[in-house]
Short mmCIF file of C-alpha atoms and ligand atoms in Angstrom, two decimals:
data_model
loop_
_atom_site.label_atom_id
_atom_site.label_comp_id
_atom_site.label_asym_id
_atom_site.label_seq_id
_atom_site.Cartn_x
_atom_site.Cartn_y
_atom_site.Cartn_z
CA MET Y 37 8.75 -31.15 4.80
CA GLN Y 38 9.90 -30.79 1.19
CA THR Y 39 11.86 -27.58 0.53
CA LEU Y 40 11.10 -24.73 -1.62
CA ASP Y 41 14.43 -22.91 -0.42
CA HIS Y 42 15.74 -22.50 -3.83
CA TRP Y 43 12.82 -19.98 -5.06
CA ARG Y 44 13.58 -18.14 -1.72
CA GLN Y 45 16.67 -16.86 -3.53
CA ASP Y 46 14.91 -14.69 -6.08
CA PHE Y 47 13.91 -12.27 -3.52
CA PRO Y 48 16.27 -9.93 -3.15
CA ILE Y 49 14.19 -7.84 -0.34
CA LEU Y 50 14.57 -11.31 1.77
CA LYS Y 51 18.07 -10.93 1.95
CA GLN Y 52 18.10 -8.05 4.37
CA GLN Y 53 19.02 -7.58 8.03
CA VAL Y 54 15.85 -5.45 10.02
CA ASN Y 55 16.92 -4.50 13.35
CA ASP Y 56 20.28 -6.06 12.95
CA GLU Y 57 18.37 -9.78 12.39
CA PRO Y 58 17.68 -11.39 9.39
CA LEU Y 59 14.38 -10.82 7.84
CA VAL Y 60 11.35 -13.00 8.71
CA TYR Y 61 8.67 -11.43 6.42
CA LEU Y 62 5.39 -12.85 7.64
CA ASP Y 63 3.02 -10.25 6.31
CA ASN Y 64 2.02 -11.80 3.16
CA ALA Y 65 -1.36 -11.31 3.88
CA ALA Y 66 -0.98 -7.36 3.57
CA THR Y 67 1.17 -8.09 0.29
CA THR Y 68 3.68 -10.29 -0.80
CA GLN Y 69 7.46 -9.54 -2.04
CA LYS Y 70 8.43 -9.87 -5.82
CA PRO Y 71 10.76 -11.98 -7.35
CA GLN Y 72 13.71 -10.65 -9.57
CA GLN Y 73 11.90 -12.26 -12.70
CA VAL Y 74 9.13 -10.02 -12.15
CA LEU Y 75 11.11 -7.06 -11.34
CA ASP Y 76 13.17 -7.74 -14.41
CA VAL Y 77 10.08 -7.85 -16.92
CA ILE Y 78 8.77 -4.33 -15.18
CA GLU Y 79 11.58 -2.69 -16.13
CA ALA Y 80 12.18 -4.38 -19.75
CA TYR Y 81 9.08 -3.22 -20.29
CA TYR Y 82 9.50 0.23 -19.55
CA GLN Y 83 13.21 0.33 -20.83
CA GLN Y 84 11.99 -1.57 -24.19
CA ASP Y 85 8.58 -1.30 -24.87
CA ASN Y 86 6.82 1.71 -23.11
CA ALA Y 87 3.87 3.01 -25.52
CA ASN Y 88 0.39 3.40 -24.60
CA VAL Y 89 -1.88 0.43 -25.63
CA HIS Y 90 -4.64 -0.51 -28.37
CA ARG Y 91 -4.01 2.50 -29.81
CA GLY Y 92 -0.70 3.08 -31.95
CA VAL Y 93 0.25 1.58 -34.94
CA HIS Y 94 3.86 1.82 -34.59
CA THR Y 95 5.98 -0.98 -33.27
CA LEU Y 96 6.43 0.07 -29.66
CA ALA Y 97 2.61 0.35 -29.41
CA GLU Y 98 2.04 -3.07 -31.08
CA ARG Y 99 4.65 -4.33 -28.44
CA ALA Y 100 2.85 -3.00 -25.36
CA THR Y 101 -0.39 -4.13 -26.62
CA LYS Y 102 0.81 -7.81 -27.01
CA SER Y 103 2.55 -7.99 -23.63
CA TYR Y 104 -0.45 -6.77 -21.91
CA GLU Y 105 -3.08 -9.07 -23.63
CA THR Y 106 -0.81 -11.79 -23.51
CA ALA Y 107 -0.86 -11.37 -19.78
CA ARG Y 108 -4.68 -11.51 -19.73
CA GLU Y 109 -4.43 -14.85 -21.30
CA LYS Y 110 -2.13 -15.99 -18.84
CA VAL Y 111 -4.60 -14.88 -16.22
CA GLN Y 112 -7.49 -16.51 -18.23
CA GLN Y 113 -5.19 -20.01 -18.38
CA PHE Y 114 -4.12 -19.29 -14.54
CA ILE Y 115 -8.01 -19.38 -13.26
CA GLN Y 116 -9.29 -21.57 -15.86
CA ALA Y 117 -11.52 -19.13 -17.37
CA LYS Y 118 -13.27 -19.95 -21.05
CA SER Y 119 -12.51 -16.76 -22.18
CA THR Y 120 -10.20 -13.64 -22.33
CA LYS Y 121 -13.84 -11.66 -22.54
CA GLU Y 122 -13.67 -13.03 -18.78
CA ILE Y 123 -10.92 -11.41 -17.67
CA LEU Y 124 -10.76 -7.56 -16.84
CA PHE Y 125 -8.14 -5.93 -15.20
CA THR Y 126 -9.00 -3.90 -12.50
CA ARG Y 127 -6.78 -2.11 -9.99
CA GLY Y 128 -7.46 -4.82 -7.15
CA THR Y 129 -9.93 -6.64 -5.57
CA THR Y 130 -11.47 -3.85 -3.89
CA THR Y 131 -11.90 -2.23 -7.70
CA SER Y 132 -13.24 -5.68 -9.07
CA LEU Y 133 -15.95 -5.97 -6.00
CA ASN Y 134 -17.16 -2.57 -6.56
CA TRP Y 135 -17.54 -2.95 -9.96
CA VAL Y 136 -19.93 -6.38 -9.75
CA ALA Y 137 -21.68 -4.16 -6.85
CA LYS Y 138 -22.52 -1.17 -8.83
CA SER Y 139 -22.53 -2.94 -12.45
CA TYR Y 140 -24.41 -6.21 -11.55
CA GLY Y 141 -25.78 -4.37 -8.27
CA ASP Y 142 -27.73 -1.79 -10.01
CA LEU Y 143 -29.14 -4.47 -12.67
CA ALA Y 144 -30.51 -7.41 -10.63
CA VAL Y 145 -31.21 -5.96 -7.36
CA GLU Y 146 -34.24 -4.26 -6.13
CA LYS Y 147 -35.98 -3.01 -2.84
CA GLY Y 148 -36.68 -5.92 -0.57
CA ASP Y 149 -33.90 -7.90 -2.30
CA GLU Y 150 -31.45 -9.53 0.02
CA ILE Y 151 -27.44 -9.78 -0.35
CA VAL Y 152 -25.64 -12.50 1.56
CA ILE Y 153 -22.00 -12.28 3.11
CA SER Y 154 -20.59 -13.39 6.17
CA TYR Y 155 -19.17 -12.17 9.22
CA ALA Y 156 -15.29 -13.01 8.25
CA GLU Y 157 -15.37 -10.59 5.19
CA HIS Y 158 -12.93 -7.81 4.29
CA HIS Y 159 -14.31 -4.45 4.30
CA SER Y 160 -13.96 -4.39 0.48
CA ASN Y 161 -16.48 -7.28 0.55
CA ILE Y 162 -18.83 -5.60 2.98
CA VAL Y 163 -18.96 -1.73 2.38
CA PRO Y 164 -19.61 -2.18 -1.46
CA TRP Y 165 -22.85 -4.06 -0.47
CA GLN Y 166 -23.54 -1.65 2.03
CA GLN Y 167 -23.74 1.03 -0.27
CA LEU Y 168 -25.71 -1.31 -2.78
CA ALA Y 169 -28.26 -2.27 -0.10
CA LYS Y 170 -28.70 1.66 0.79
CA ARG Y 171 -29.18 2.86 -2.80
CA LYS Y 172 -31.55 0.11 -3.41
CA GLY Y 173 -33.29 -0.59 -0.10
CA ALA Y 174 -32.22 -4.05 -0.18
CA LYS Y 175 -30.92 -5.83 2.98
CA LEU Y 176 -27.66 -6.93 3.86
CA VAL Y 177 -27.77 -10.72 5.58
CA TYR Y 178 -24.79 -12.39 7.24
CA ILE Y 179 -23.80 -15.88 7.73
CA GLU Y 180 -22.61 -16.95 11.01
CA LEU Y 181 -19.46 -18.53 12.19
CA THR Y 182 -19.06 -21.78 14.12
CA ASP Y 183 -17.20 -21.54 17.68
CA ASP Y 184 -13.91 -23.15 15.61
CA GLY Y 185 -14.00 -20.13 12.86
CA TYR Y 186 -16.00 -22.43 10.13
CA LEU Y 187 -18.34 -20.44 7.92
CA ASP Y 188 -21.49 -21.97 9.29
CA LEU Y 189 -22.77 -23.82 6.85
CA GLU Y 190 -26.35 -24.62 8.41
CA ASP Y 191 -26.64 -21.00 8.68
CA ALA Y 192 -25.66 -20.34 5.20
CA LYS Y 193 -28.59 -22.77 3.94
CA ALA Y 194 -31.08 -20.69 6.43
CA LYS Y 195 -29.91 -17.57 4.94
CA ILE Y 196 -29.57 -18.06 1.26
CA THR Y 197 -32.98 -18.01 0.12
CA ASP Y 198 -35.25 -16.92 -2.83
CA GLN Y 199 -34.92 -13.30 -1.79
CA THR Y 200 -31.35 -13.79 -2.54
CA LYS Y 201 -29.75 -11.93 -5.13
CA ILE Y 202 -26.40 -12.30 -4.64
CA VAL Y 203 -24.12 -14.29 -2.22
CA SER Y 204 -20.60 -12.80 -1.90
CA LEU Y 205 -17.88 -14.91 0.30
CA ALA Y 206 -14.19 -15.13 0.54
CA HIS Y 207 -12.51 -17.66 -0.65
CA VAL Y 208 -10.34 -17.33 2.18
CA SER Y 209 -10.59 -15.06 4.97
CA ASN Y 210 -7.53 -12.85 5.84
CA VAL Y 211 -7.67 -13.06 9.09
CA LEU Y 212 -9.19 -16.54 10.06
CA GLY Y 213 -7.31 -18.41 7.16
CA GLY Y 214 -9.84 -20.89 6.61
CA ILE Y 215 -10.71 -22.11 3.16
CA ASN Y 216 -14.56 -22.13 2.56
CA PRO Y 217 -16.30 -24.71 0.39
CA ILE Y 218 -16.79 -22.38 -2.54
CA LYS Y 219 -18.28 -24.84 -4.82
CA THR Y 220 -20.91 -26.12 -2.19
CA LEU Y 221 -21.86 -22.31 -1.51
CA THR Y 222 -22.27 -21.60 -5.28
CA GLU Y 223 -24.27 -24.61 -5.68
CA LEU Y 224 -26.64 -23.28 -2.85
CA ALA Y 225 -26.72 -19.79 -4.35
CA HIS Y 226 -27.47 -21.17 -7.76
CA GLN Y 227 -30.39 -23.43 -6.40
CA HIS Y 228 -31.74 -20.17 -5.00
CA GLY Y 229 -31.39 -18.29 -8.06
CA ALA Y 230 -28.72 -16.16 -6.74
CA VAL Y 231 -24.95 -15.07 -8.45
CA MET Y 232 -21.95 -16.13 -6.55
CA VAL Y 233 -19.15 -13.98 -6.17
CA VAL Y 234 -15.93 -14.57 -4.71
CA ASP Y 235 -13.55 -12.38 -2.86
CA GLY Y 236 -10.21 -14.62 -4.11
CA ALA Y 237 -7.78 -12.13 -2.36
CA GLN Y 238 -6.34 -14.58 -0.12
CA SER Y 239 -7.13 -17.90 -1.98
CA THR Y 240 -5.39 -17.12 -5.90
CA PRO Y 241 -2.06 -16.67 -4.68
CA HIS Y 242 -2.05 -19.95 -2.43
CA MET Y 243 -3.64 -22.66 -3.96
CA PRO Y 244 -5.32 -23.77 -7.69
CA VAL Y 245 -8.11 -22.12 -8.71
CA ASN Y 246 -10.46 -23.15 -11.19
CA VAL Y 247 -13.22 -20.61 -11.66
CA THR Y 248 -15.20 -22.99 -14.60
CA GLU Y 249 -15.13 -25.87 -12.43
CA LEU Y 250 -16.08 -23.93 -9.29
CA ASP Y 251 -19.03 -22.32 -11.50
CA VAL Y 252 -18.93 -19.36 -9.74
CA ASP Y 253 -20.22 -16.06 -11.62
CA PHE Y 254 -17.66 -13.19 -10.41
CA TYR Y 255 -14.08 -13.99 -8.80
CA ALA Y 256 -11.85 -11.16 -7.74
CA PHE Y 257 -8.25 -11.30 -6.70
CA SER Y 258 -5.17 -8.66 -6.67
CA GLY Y 259 -1.98 -8.76 -8.39
CA HIS Y 260 0.34 -7.19 -5.19
CA LYS Y 261 -0.63 -10.76 -3.12
CA MET Y 262 0.82 -13.11 -5.52
CA CYS Y 263 4.13 -11.76 -6.01
CA GLY Y 264 2.73 -8.80 -9.01
CA PRO Y 265 2.96 -5.44 -8.56
CA THR Y 266 0.43 -2.98 -6.48
CA GLY Y 267 -2.42 -1.32 -8.28
CA ILE Y 268 -3.59 -4.09 -10.68
CA GLY Y 269 -5.82 -6.98 -10.09
CA VAL Y 270 -8.71 -9.07 -11.89
CA LEU Y 271 -12.41 -9.17 -11.95
CA TYR Y 272 -13.58 -12.45 -13.69
CA GLY Y 273 -16.88 -12.33 -14.60
CA LYS Y 274 -19.15 -14.72 -16.74
CA GLN Y 275 -18.94 -13.84 -20.36
CA ALA Y 276 -23.14 -13.81 -20.23
CA LEU Y 277 -23.39 -11.85 -17.15
CA LEU Y 278 -20.69 -9.08 -18.25
CA GLU Y 279 -22.39 -8.71 -21.88
CA LYS Y 280 -25.83 -7.64 -19.86
CA MET Y 281 -23.98 -5.17 -17.42
CA GLU Y 282 -23.00 -1.40 -17.98
CA PRO Y 283 -19.29 -0.21 -17.34
CA VAL Y 284 -18.70 1.43 -14.22
CA GLU Y 285 -16.07 3.90 -15.52
CA PHE Y 286 -16.40 5.85 -19.03
CA GLY Y 287 -14.38 7.47 -20.88
CA GLY Y 288 -11.49 6.41 -23.76
CA GLU Y 289 -10.55 2.86 -24.62
CA MET Y 290 -14.19 1.42 -23.38
CA ILE Y 291 -16.13 2.95 -26.59
CA ASP Y 292 -16.81 1.81 -29.96
CA PHE Y 293 -18.12 5.30 -30.90
CA VAL Y 294 -18.78 8.47 -29.53
CA TYR Y 295 -21.36 10.94 -30.74
CA PRO Y 296 -22.71 14.18 -29.30
CA GLN Y 297 -25.35 12.88 -27.15
CA GLU Y 298 -24.73 9.18 -27.38
CA SER Y 299 -21.98 6.43 -26.99
CA THR Y 300 -21.91 2.63 -27.53
CA TRP Y 301 -19.73 0.58 -25.92
CA SER Y 302 -16.29 -1.37 -27.08
CA GLU Y 303 -16.82 -5.41 -26.99
CA LEU Y 304 -15.68 -7.33 -23.84
CA PRO Y 305 -13.55 -7.35 -22.04
CA TRP Y 306 -12.40 -3.54 -23.02
CA LYS Y 307 -15.70 -2.12 -22.57
CA PHE Y 308 -14.91 -2.21 -18.89
CA GLU Y 309 -11.63 -0.71 -18.82
CA ALA Y 310 -11.81 2.94 -19.44
CA GLY Y 311 -8.61 5.15 -19.81
CA THR Y 312 -4.93 4.10 -20.32
CA PRO Y 313 -4.63 0.59 -18.07
CA ASN Y 314 -1.80 -0.06 -15.72
CA ILE Y 315 0.09 -1.55 -18.45
CA ALA Y 316 3.40 -2.24 -16.57
CA GLY Y 317 1.32 -3.59 -13.88
CA GLY Y 318 -0.93 -6.26 -16.06
CA ILE Y 319 2.73 -6.89 -17.85
CA GLY Y 320 4.04 -7.71 -14.38
CA LEU Y 321 0.91 -9.76 -13.16
CA GLY Y 322 1.93 -11.91 -15.93
CA ALA Y 323 5.29 -12.32 -15.18
CA ALA Y 324 4.03 -13.40 -11.48
CA ILE Y 325 1.79 -16.13 -13.17
CA ASP Y 326 4.44 -17.50 -14.98
CA TYR Y 327 6.44 -17.71 -11.61
CA LEU Y 328 4.19 -19.24 -9.57
CA THR Y 329 2.96 -21.70 -12.59
CA ALA Y 330 6.76 -22.76 -12.90
CA ILE Y 331 6.71 -23.50 -9.08
CA GLY Y 332 3.11 -25.00 -9.38
CA MET Y 333 -0.15 -23.76 -7.46
CA ASP Y 334 -0.49 -27.46 -5.88
CA THR Y 335 3.21 -27.51 -4.61
CA ILE Y 336 2.56 -24.27 -3.13
CA HIS Y 337 -0.38 -24.84 -1.23
CA GLN Y 338 0.79 -28.39 0.01
CA TYR Y 339 3.90 -26.59 1.25
CA GLU Y 340 2.24 -23.83 2.96
CA GLN Y 341 -0.11 -26.43 4.58
CA GLU Y 342 2.99 -28.41 5.87
CA LEU Y 343 4.34 -25.28 7.04
CA VAL Y 344 1.16 -24.67 8.91
CA ALA Y 345 1.15 -27.93 10.47
CA TYR Y 346 4.38 -27.51 11.50
CA VAL Y 347 4.08 -24.15 13.51
CA LEU Y 348 0.28 -23.99 14.61
CA PRO Y 349 0.93 -26.63 17.50
CA LYS Y 350 3.93 -24.70 18.51
CA LEU Y 351 1.75 -21.47 18.67
CA GLU Y 352 -0.90 -23.23 20.62
CA ALA Y 353 1.64 -24.79 23.00
CA ILE Y 354 2.38 -21.21 24.55
CA GLU Y 355 0.98 -20.44 27.39
CA GLY Y 356 -1.29 -17.43 26.99
CA VAL Y 357 -1.65 -17.24 23.10
CA THR Y 358 -4.86 -17.74 21.59
CA ILE Y 359 -5.28 -18.39 17.98
CA TYR Y 360 -8.59 -17.34 16.02
CA GLY Y 361 -10.04 -19.81 13.10
CA PRO Y 362 -9.83 -23.25 12.25
CA LYS Y 363 -7.08 -25.32 13.49
CA ASP Y 364 -6.93 -28.37 11.33
CA PRO Y 365 -3.91 -27.44 9.12
CA LYS Y 366 -5.77 -28.98 5.85
CA ASP Y 367 -8.56 -26.41 6.20
CA HIS Y 368 -6.10 -23.97 6.56
CA THR Y 369 -4.01 -21.48 4.71
CA GLY Y 370 -0.98 -19.76 5.75
CA VAL Y 371 -2.55 -17.03 7.69
CA ILE Y 372 -2.65 -17.19 11.69
CA ALA Y 373 -4.41 -14.27 13.39
CA PHE Y 374 -3.20 -14.46 17.19
CA ASN Y 375 -3.24 -12.84 20.69
CA ILE Y 376 -0.81 -12.84 23.71
CA GLU Y 377 -2.63 -12.65 27.02
CA GLY Y 378 -2.32 -9.31 28.52
CA LEU Y 379 -0.04 -7.74 25.65
CA HIS Y 380 -1.93 -5.48 22.85
CA PRO Y 381 -1.27 -6.69 19.47
CA HIS Y 382 0.45 -3.28 18.30
CA ASP Y 383 3.27 -3.82 21.14
CA VAL Y 384 3.42 -7.60 20.43
CA ALA Y 385 4.34 -6.43 16.66
CA THR Y 386 6.73 -4.17 17.57
CA ALA Y 387 8.27 -6.17 19.50
CA LEU Y 388 8.85 -8.85 16.86
CA ASP Y 389 9.71 -6.23 14.32
CA MET Y 390 12.61 -5.56 16.97
CA GLU Y 391 13.42 -9.48 16.22
CA GLY Y 392 13.37 -8.72 12.76
CA VAL Y 393 10.01 -10.63 12.11
CA ALA Y 394 7.57 -8.66 10.31
CA VAL Y 395 3.59 -9.23 11.30
CA ARG Y 396 0.97 -7.13 11.16
CA ALA Y 397 -1.48 -6.09 13.83
CA GLY Y 398 -4.75 -4.44 13.94
CA HIS Y 399 -8.20 -5.09 12.62
CA HIS Y 400 -7.09 -6.35 9.34
CA CYS Y 401 -9.60 -4.23 7.67
CA ALA Y 402 -12.50 -7.00 8.97
CA GLN Y 403 -13.79 -4.63 11.97
CA PRO Y 404 -17.30 -7.09 11.97
CA LEU Y 405 -15.17 -9.91 12.37
CA LEU Y 406 -13.65 -8.51 15.29
CA GLN Y 407 -16.52 -7.29 16.54
CA TYR Y 408 -18.00 -10.96 16.16
CA LEU Y 409 -14.86 -12.38 17.75
CA LYS Y 410 -15.12 -9.99 20.85
CA VAL Y 411 -11.52 -8.47 20.20
CA PRO Y 412 -10.40 -5.32 19.46
CA ALA Y 413 -7.29 -6.59 17.34
CA THR Y 414 -5.36 -9.10 16.58
CA ALA Y 415 -1.35 -10.06 15.73
CA ARG Y 416 -1.34 -11.59 12.19
CA ALA Y 417 1.63 -14.12 10.96
CA SER Y 418 0.86 -14.72 7.35
CA PHE Y 419 3.35 -17.13 5.44
CA TYR Y 420 3.90 -17.64 1.88
CA PHE Y 421 6.17 -20.27 -0.13
CA TYR Y 422 9.15 -18.58 0.18
CA ASN Y 423 8.91 -18.70 4.03
CA THR Y 424 11.08 -21.38 5.95
CA LYS Y 425 10.57 -24.06 9.03
CA GLU Y 426 13.44 -21.42 10.04
CA ASP Y 427 10.98 -18.84 9.72
CA ALA Y 428 8.42 -20.40 11.44
CA ASP Y 429 11.04 -20.89 14.14
CA ARG Y 430 11.62 -17.45 14.20
CA LEU Y 431 8.38 -16.31 14.97
CA VAL Y 432 7.63 -18.90 17.55
CA ASP Y 433 10.80 -17.51 19.52
CA ALA Y 434 10.50 -14.22 18.93
CA ILE Y 435 6.92 -14.72 20.69
CA LEU Y 436 8.49 -16.29 23.60
CA ALA Y 437 11.12 -13.47 24.11
CA THR Y 438 8.21 -10.90 23.72
CA LYS Y 439 6.51 -12.65 26.70
CA GLU Y 440 9.65 -12.91 28.54
CA PHE Y 441 10.03 -8.98 28.27
CA PHE Y 442 6.65 -7.89 28.68
CA GLN Y 443 6.37 -10.00 31.90
CA ASN Y 444 9.86 -9.88 33.27
CA GLY Y 445 11.64 -6.85 31.56
CA LEU Y 446 13.91 -9.25 30.19
CA ILE Y 447 15.00 -9.60 26.03
N1 PMP T 209 -10.60 -9.15 0.25
C1 PMP T 209 -9.46 -9.63 1.21
C2 PMP T 209 -9.87 -11.08 1.67
C3 PMP T 209 -7.96 -9.20 1.38
O1 PMP T 209 -7.40 -9.71 2.33
C4 PMP T 209 -7.67 -7.81 0.79
C5 PMP T 209 -6.47 -7.03 0.85
N2 PMP T 209 -6.31 -7.51 2.49
C6 PMP T 209 -8.68 -7.27 0.05
C7 PMP T 209 -10.12 -8.06 -0.04
C8 PMP T 209 -8.15 -5.88 -0.78
O2 PMP T 209 -7.47 -6.03 -1.67
P1 PMP T 209 -7.13 -4.80 -2.18
O3 PMP T 209 -6.28 -4.14 -0.99
O4 PMP T 209 -5.59 -5.70 -2.88
O5 PMP T 209 -7.99 -4.06 -3.13
#
């Protein structure tokens, strides 16, 4: 297996001990750690350039604006959008999806129309559509999953019809870890005149994404899941659609002219970005993109698949361990949800923490999926490129120790 160990050295937080053990951070689907390079860029911004953007003519304001808008260009290139007009800065995936549901939803969805999602969605790709469906008297339709944890493509063909106005699916599930065939699904949506919205929160950090090639209409992701800061995210939208849509928030920055009773909007992308933006967040995301690009998204994807191919069989071999989602590493990202027979996942996560291994336990903001799988909660280990084969071994050993402790009272 190739090693990306030298990149790991850039992450100060990973060098600590937790409960007297070297930290193994496996909660990357929740949020990722930040390399020194990103931390330095954010600090330098506040130390040298801090000013509000787009307004001032003084030197600091110009520098801040330049850095912030350069970050937008980096995002554009990273996901291969055609223009920076198609890149809206948001607070994260949740805000991005809410904007589409509100703005495009209000424009395009009418009573009796259908919005198609799947059972494997995060709450932020469910609840905004529920609200839209309620506002409009539309119907929310769910694509089923296959027994082995894939999106059921036959069911998708049956559910996406001429009634469908919006299809919104995760590129990668934050519980099952499987990669959905977004290009095929987008073609299907377009054949029926629907737009394709993609929740890219778990894909963008882990694999190359080309929105132009995928031909998706909207694509949402979060900076904090890809080595960037919290509070910054992206909504990509095709320019022709964004031009037709109304902003969701109103105020300073997004206007062209304000008259006592009427206002006109600024041009794209600023028409959607009301108020002082998260400037340091945008610049930090730009630095994270530089960092990931230097490693290479293909390299990251391939390495994580190798890690999964290494650890999945070891986990599957442990008696009483159930793994949810596709088992073929080539269809899988580094997200592995599991349960240990007879143990509550919260107890599992607490016991693993005692061994210095950080995993998440709970419903992972995907309650309909867990209802569908008929489990109240799972533990979830999620890998990133800075995790090593040794981290994977420590997870396996900690699970074995946890089983031993709960079954025999020994640890
Ligand atoms: N969708 C998926 C698939 C996610 O994993 C997450 C984050 N857990 C979100 C949406 C929401 O992202 P955020 O909290 O950054 O808005």
